[in-house]
GROMACS .gro file of C-alpha atoms in nm:
model
  238
    1UNK     CA    1   2.041  -1.125  -2.811
    2UNK     CA    2   1.892  -0.794  -2.691
    3UNK     CA    3   1.608  -0.637  -2.883
    4UNK     CA    4   1.593  -0.259  -2.928
    5UNK     CA    5   1.295  -0.116  -2.732
    6UNK     CA    6   1.240   0.133  -3.012
    7UNK     CA    7   1.137  -0.158  -3.236
    8UNK     CA    8   0.841  -0.231  -3.007
    9UNK     CA    9   0.652   0.059  -3.162
   10UNK     CA   10   0.564  -0.189  -3.436
   11UNK     CA   11   0.522  -0.489  -3.201
   12UNK     CA   12   0.261  -0.377  -2.951
   13UNK     CA   13   0.163  -0.726  -2.833
   14UNK     CA   14   0.520  -0.790  -2.716
   15UNK     CA   15   0.521  -0.450  -2.545
   16UNK     CA   16   0.199  -0.535  -2.363
   17UNK     CA   17   0.349  -0.868  -2.256
   18UNK     CA   18   0.650  -0.690  -2.105
   19UNK     CA   19   0.426  -0.454  -1.911
   20UNK     CA   20   0.208  -0.741  -1.790
   21UNK     CA   21   0.514  -0.936  -1.667
   22UNK     CA   22   0.645  -0.622  -1.494
   23UNK     CA   23   0.309  -0.572  -1.325
   24UNK     CA   24   0.322  -0.932  -1.201
   25UNK     CA   25   0.667  -0.872  -1.054
   26UNK     CA   26   0.566  -0.558  -0.864
   27UNK     CA   27   0.236  -0.712  -0.753
   28UNK     CA   28   0.402  -1.026  -0.618
   29UNK     CA   29   0.655  -0.815  -0.428
   30UNK     CA   30   0.371  -0.623  -0.263
   31UNK     CA   31   0.170  -0.939  -0.191
   32UNK     CA   32   0.471  -1.095  -0.019
   33UNK     CA   33   0.529  -0.778   0.186
   34UNK     CA   34   0.169  -0.682   0.269
   35UNK     CA   35   0.173  -0.812   0.627
   36UNK     CA   36   0.474  -0.594   0.707
   37UNK     CA   37   0.312  -0.305   0.519
   38UNK     CA   38   0.005  -0.330   0.743
   39UNK     CA   39   0.226  -0.332   1.052
   40UNK     CA   40   0.413  -0.023   0.932
   41UNK     CA   41   0.088   0.166   0.876
   42UNK     CA   42  -0.025   0.072   1.225
   43UNK     CA   43   0.284   0.199   1.404
   44UNK     CA   44   0.420   0.488   1.196
   45UNK     CA   45   0.335   0.847   1.284
   46UNK     CA   46   0.503   1.016   0.987
   47UNK     CA   47   0.313   1.122   0.677
   48UNK     CA   48   0.174   0.811   0.499
   49UNK     CA   49   0.323   0.926   0.168
   50UNK     CA   50   0.671   0.922   0.320
   51UNK     CA   51   0.666   0.570   0.459
   52UNK     CA   52   0.467   0.436   0.164
   53UNK     CA   53   0.773   0.504  -0.050
   54UNK     CA   54   0.985   0.307   0.197
   55UNK     CA   55   0.742   0.015   0.191
   56UNK     CA   56   0.755  -0.015  -0.187
   57UNK     CA   57   1.133   0.010  -0.193
   58UNK     CA   58   1.170  -0.255   0.079
   59UNK     CA   59   0.922  -0.487  -0.093
   60UNK     CA   60   1.105  -0.468  -0.427
   61UNK     CA   61   1.447  -0.498  -0.266
   62UNK     CA   62   1.325  -0.808  -0.082
   63UNK     CA   63   1.196  -0.954  -0.410
   64UNK     CA   64   1.519  -0.874  -0.591
   65UNK     CA   65   1.550  -0.789  -0.960
   66UNK     CA   66   1.839  -0.779  -1.202
   67UNK     CA   67   2.053  -0.466  -1.198
   68UNK     CA   68   2.227  -0.274  -1.474
   69UNK     CA   69   2.479  -0.009  -1.361
   70UNK     CA   70   2.297   0.279  -1.527
   71UNK     CA   71   2.168   0.582  -1.338
   72UNK     CA   72   1.808   0.680  -1.412
   73UNK     CA   73   1.653   1.019  -1.354
   74UNK     CA   74   1.295   1.127  -1.300
   75UNK     CA   75   1.026   1.225  -1.049
   76UNK     CA   76   0.953   0.870  -0.940
   77UNK     CA   77   1.045   0.706  -0.609
   78UNK     CA   78   1.189   0.374  -0.724
   79UNK     CA   79   1.402   0.362  -1.038
   80UNK     CA   80   1.579   0.050  -1.155
   81UNK     CA   81   1.772  -0.017  -1.474
   82UNK     CA   82   1.733  -0.390  -1.531
   83UNK     CA   83   1.709  -0.672  -1.783
   84UNK     CA   84   1.385  -0.838  -1.888
   85UNK     CA   85   1.438  -1.198  -1.994
   86UNK     CA   86   1.189  -1.398  -2.200
   87UNK     CA   87   1.234  -1.729  -2.385
   88UNK     CA   88   1.215  -1.542  -2.717
   89UNK     CA   89   1.399  -1.219  -2.636
   90UNK     CA   90   1.569  -0.999  -2.379
   91UNK     CA   91   1.583  -0.621  -2.345
   92UNK     CA   92   1.692  -0.341  -2.116
   93UNK     CA   93   1.418  -0.178  -1.910
   94UNK     CA   94   1.394   0.139  -1.707
   95UNK     CA   95   1.146   0.031  -1.439
   96UNK     CA   96   0.980   0.324  -1.262
   97UNK     CA   97   0.759   0.248  -0.960
   98UNK     CA   98   0.592   0.538  -0.782
   99UNK     CA   99   0.419   0.514  -0.445
  100UNK     CA  100   0.109   0.698  -0.330
  101UNK     CA  101  -0.092   0.689  -0.008
  102UNK     CA  102  -0.444   0.822   0.034
  103UNK     CA  103  -0.750   0.762   0.247
  104UNK     CA  104  -0.991   0.505   0.108
  105UNK     CA  105  -1.224   0.780  -0.013
  106UNK     CA  106  -0.966   0.845  -0.287
  107UNK     CA  107  -0.891   0.482  -0.367
  108UNK     CA  108  -1.040   0.491  -0.718
  109UNK     CA  109  -0.773   0.708  -0.879
  110UNK     CA  110  -0.403   0.795  -0.879
  111UNK     CA  111  -0.270   1.145  -0.950
  112UNK     CA  112   0.017   1.174  -1.197
  113UNK     CA  113   0.253   1.441  -1.321
  114UNK     CA  114   0.347   1.468  -1.688
  115UNK     CA  115   0.700   1.353  -1.598
  116UNK     CA  116   0.559   1.016  -1.489
  117UNK     CA  117   0.419   0.899  -1.822
  118UNK     CA  118   0.527   0.875  -2.183
  119UNK     CA  119   0.166   0.891  -2.304
  120UNK     CA  120  -0.006   1.190  -2.456
  121UNK     CA  121  -0.270   1.272  -2.196
  122UNK     CA  122  -0.604   1.336  -2.367
  123UNK     CA  123  -0.925   1.394  -2.176
  124UNK     CA  124  -1.207   1.645  -2.129
  125UNK     CA  125  -1.175   1.914  -1.863
  126UNK     CA  126  -1.442   2.176  -1.796
  127UNK     CA  127  -1.611   2.084  -2.122
  128UNK     CA  128  -1.301   2.127  -2.338
  129UNK     CA  129  -1.065   1.869  -2.483
  130UNK     CA  130  -0.721   1.870  -2.321
  131UNK     CA  131  -0.409   1.726  -2.482
  132UNK     CA  132  -0.079   1.731  -2.291
  133UNK     CA  133   0.227   1.527  -2.383
  134UNK     CA  134   0.386   1.327  -2.104
  135UNK     CA  135   0.755   1.410  -2.072
  136UNK     CA  136   0.892   1.069  -1.975
  137UNK     CA  137   1.093   0.937  -2.270
  138UNK     CA  138   0.933   0.620  -2.411
  139UNK     CA  139   1.281   0.488  -2.487
  140UNK     CA  140   1.570   0.618  -2.279
  141UNK     CA  141   1.892   0.641  -2.475
  142UNK     CA  142   2.219   0.581  -2.290
  143UNK     CA  143   2.580   0.509  -2.380
  144UNK     CA  144   2.527   0.138  -2.315
  145UNK     CA  145   2.204   0.109  -2.514
  146UNK     CA  146   1.833   0.187  -2.517
  147UNK     CA  147   1.602   0.123  -2.221
  148UNK     CA  148   1.225   0.071  -2.238
  149UNK     CA  149   1.040   0.299  -1.993
  150UNK     CA  150   0.778   0.122  -1.781
  151UNK     CA  151   0.571   0.307  -1.520
  152UNK     CA  152   0.383   0.133  -1.240
  153UNK     CA  153   0.203   0.293  -0.946
  154UNK     CA  154   0.149   0.143  -0.602
  155UNK     CA  155  -0.139   0.309  -0.419
  156UNK     CA  156  -0.180   0.246  -0.044
  157UNK     CA  157  -0.543   0.293   0.065
  158UNK     CA  158  -0.587   0.346   0.438
  159UNK     CA  159  -0.845   0.440   0.702
  160UNK     CA  160  -0.776   0.682   0.986
  161UNK     CA  161  -0.959   0.717   1.317
  162UNK     CA  162  -1.020   1.029   1.525
  163UNK     CA  163  -0.697   0.973   1.717
  164UNK     CA  164  -0.494   0.969   1.397
  165UNK     CA  165  -0.422   0.597   1.397
  166UNK     CA  166  -0.404   0.450   1.048
  167UNK     CA  167  -0.502   0.108   0.919
  168UNK     CA  168  -0.407  -0.017   0.575
  169UNK     CA  169  -0.722  -0.128   0.390
  170UNK     CA  170  -0.584  -0.239   0.054
  171UNK     CA  171  -0.312  -0.171  -0.204
  172UNK     CA  172  -0.372  -0.096  -0.571
  173UNK     CA  173  -0.106  -0.165  -0.833
  174UNK     CA  174  -0.162   0.004  -1.169
  175UNK     CA  175   0.052  -0.011  -1.482
  176UNK     CA  176   0.015   0.300  -1.698
  177UNK     CA  177   0.035   0.211  -2.068
  178UNK     CA  178   0.349   0.299  -2.259
  179UNK     CA  179   0.331   0.588  -2.503
  180UNK     CA  180   0.355   0.349  -2.798
  181UNK     CA  181   0.016   0.210  -2.687
  182UNK     CA  182  -0.161   0.544  -2.727
  183UNK     CA  183  -0.397   0.416  -2.995
  184UNK     CA  184  -0.511   0.123  -2.782
  185UNK     CA  185  -0.575   0.308  -2.458
  186UNK     CA  186  -0.625   0.680  -2.524
  187UNK     CA  187  -0.677   0.756  -2.892
  188UNK     CA  188  -0.874   1.075  -2.823
  189UNK     CA  189  -1.018   1.290  -2.545
  190UNK     CA  190  -1.345   1.095  -2.532
  191UNK     CA  191  -1.189   0.748  -2.530
  192UNK     CA  192  -0.973   0.780  -2.222
  193UNK     CA  193  -0.899   0.660  -1.870
  194UNK     CA  194  -0.780   1.006  -1.755
  195UNK     CA  195  -0.975   1.261  -1.551
  196UNK     CA  196  -0.887   1.616  -1.450
  197UNK     CA  197  -0.629   1.641  -1.173
  198UNK     CA  198  -0.645   1.841  -0.852
  199UNK     CA  199  -0.474   2.151  -0.986
  200UNK     CA  200  -0.603   2.497  -1.070
  201UNK     CA  201  -0.476   2.625  -1.406
  202UNK     CA  202  -0.609   2.971  -1.318
  203UNK     CA  203  -0.364   2.982  -1.029
  204UNK     CA  204  -0.071   2.866  -1.238
  205UNK     CA  205  -0.048   2.530  -1.060
  206UNK     CA  206   0.147   2.255  -1.236
  207UNK     CA  207  -0.058   2.022  -1.455
  208UNK     CA  208  -0.187   1.711  -1.284
  209UNK     CA  209  -0.410   1.432  -1.412
  210UNK     CA  210  -0.583   1.138  -1.248
  211UNK     CA  211  -0.576   0.783  -1.382
  212UNK     CA  212  -0.915   0.625  -1.311
  213UNK     CA  213  -0.853   0.261  -1.218
  214UNK     CA  214  -1.196   0.140  -1.326
  215UNK     CA  215  -1.160   0.288  -1.674
  216UNK     CA  216  -0.807   0.153  -1.714
  217UNK     CA  217  -0.919  -0.195  -1.601
  218UNK     CA  218  -1.203  -0.189  -1.854
  219UNK     CA  219  -0.938  -0.170  -2.126
  220UNK     CA  220  -0.712  -0.437  -1.975
  221UNK     CA  221  -0.805  -0.594  -1.640
  222UNK     CA  222  -0.448  -0.705  -1.565
  223UNK     CA  223  -0.329  -0.343  -1.557
  224UNK     CA  224  -0.505  -0.284  -1.223
  225UNK     CA  225  -0.453  -0.524  -0.933
  226UNK     CA  226  -0.613  -0.490  -0.591
  227UNK     CA  227  -0.414  -0.647  -0.308
  228UNK     CA  228  -0.621  -0.689   0.012
  229UNK     CA  229  -0.470  -0.709   0.355
  230UNK     CA  230  -0.436  -1.047   0.523
  231UNK     CA  231  -0.609  -1.282   0.581
  232UNK     CA  232  -0.804  -1.211   0.260
  233UNK     CA  233  -0.656  -1.398  -0.038
  234UNK     CA  234  -0.515  -1.213  -0.336
  235UNK     CA  235  -0.651  -1.307  -0.678
  236UNK     CA  236  -0.480  -1.187  -0.996
  237UNK     CA  237  -0.713  -0.997  -1.230
  238UNK     CA  238  -0.670  -1.110  -1.588
   0.00000   0.00000   0.00000
């Protein structure tokens, strides 16, 4: 009944379908919770990054997804071992959803660590090609079976006035392609959706990279969804 996620390396269309369905799930959870998210931004005085994580967790818990009693590890806020069911197959998935919050001036990108992607990160930095392997396992092996890694980012874009009050402007959901999809999305340093991250190699800072939403959406529009605040209607990008 269950397919082995490792077999998806030779079935990329099915893999893309799983990631698209997972993006729909996370997006719908955020759409349903966006009014409360706006209220939280308006009243909270903690760091936006801290309560953004809580918003995503509450939204997904409210939505509800299947649960498999398997502990997942990694530098991502929300981790859920779950089943994906489809009329033609079922499989185990390690769903990783990370939250970020930034002023609207930074709304066009999301900063990632290597531990948050299974892709090989290839782009040009300071005129030279950079190639760094993401360290998230594309297929997580456990005693109960293999799990497909899926990484989705929820980016909260907000404005802030002189008094420090914050207003949520929009939310971006972005699904980073699985490592098996390297050839479709990032075959080389020139054909990429990555840009240099805000780290200084000369100072020994940990490697960071930015996913550029526009470039990712040019490859597959459904991978980047913009959720406006109410009363503006949300329209799925396909």
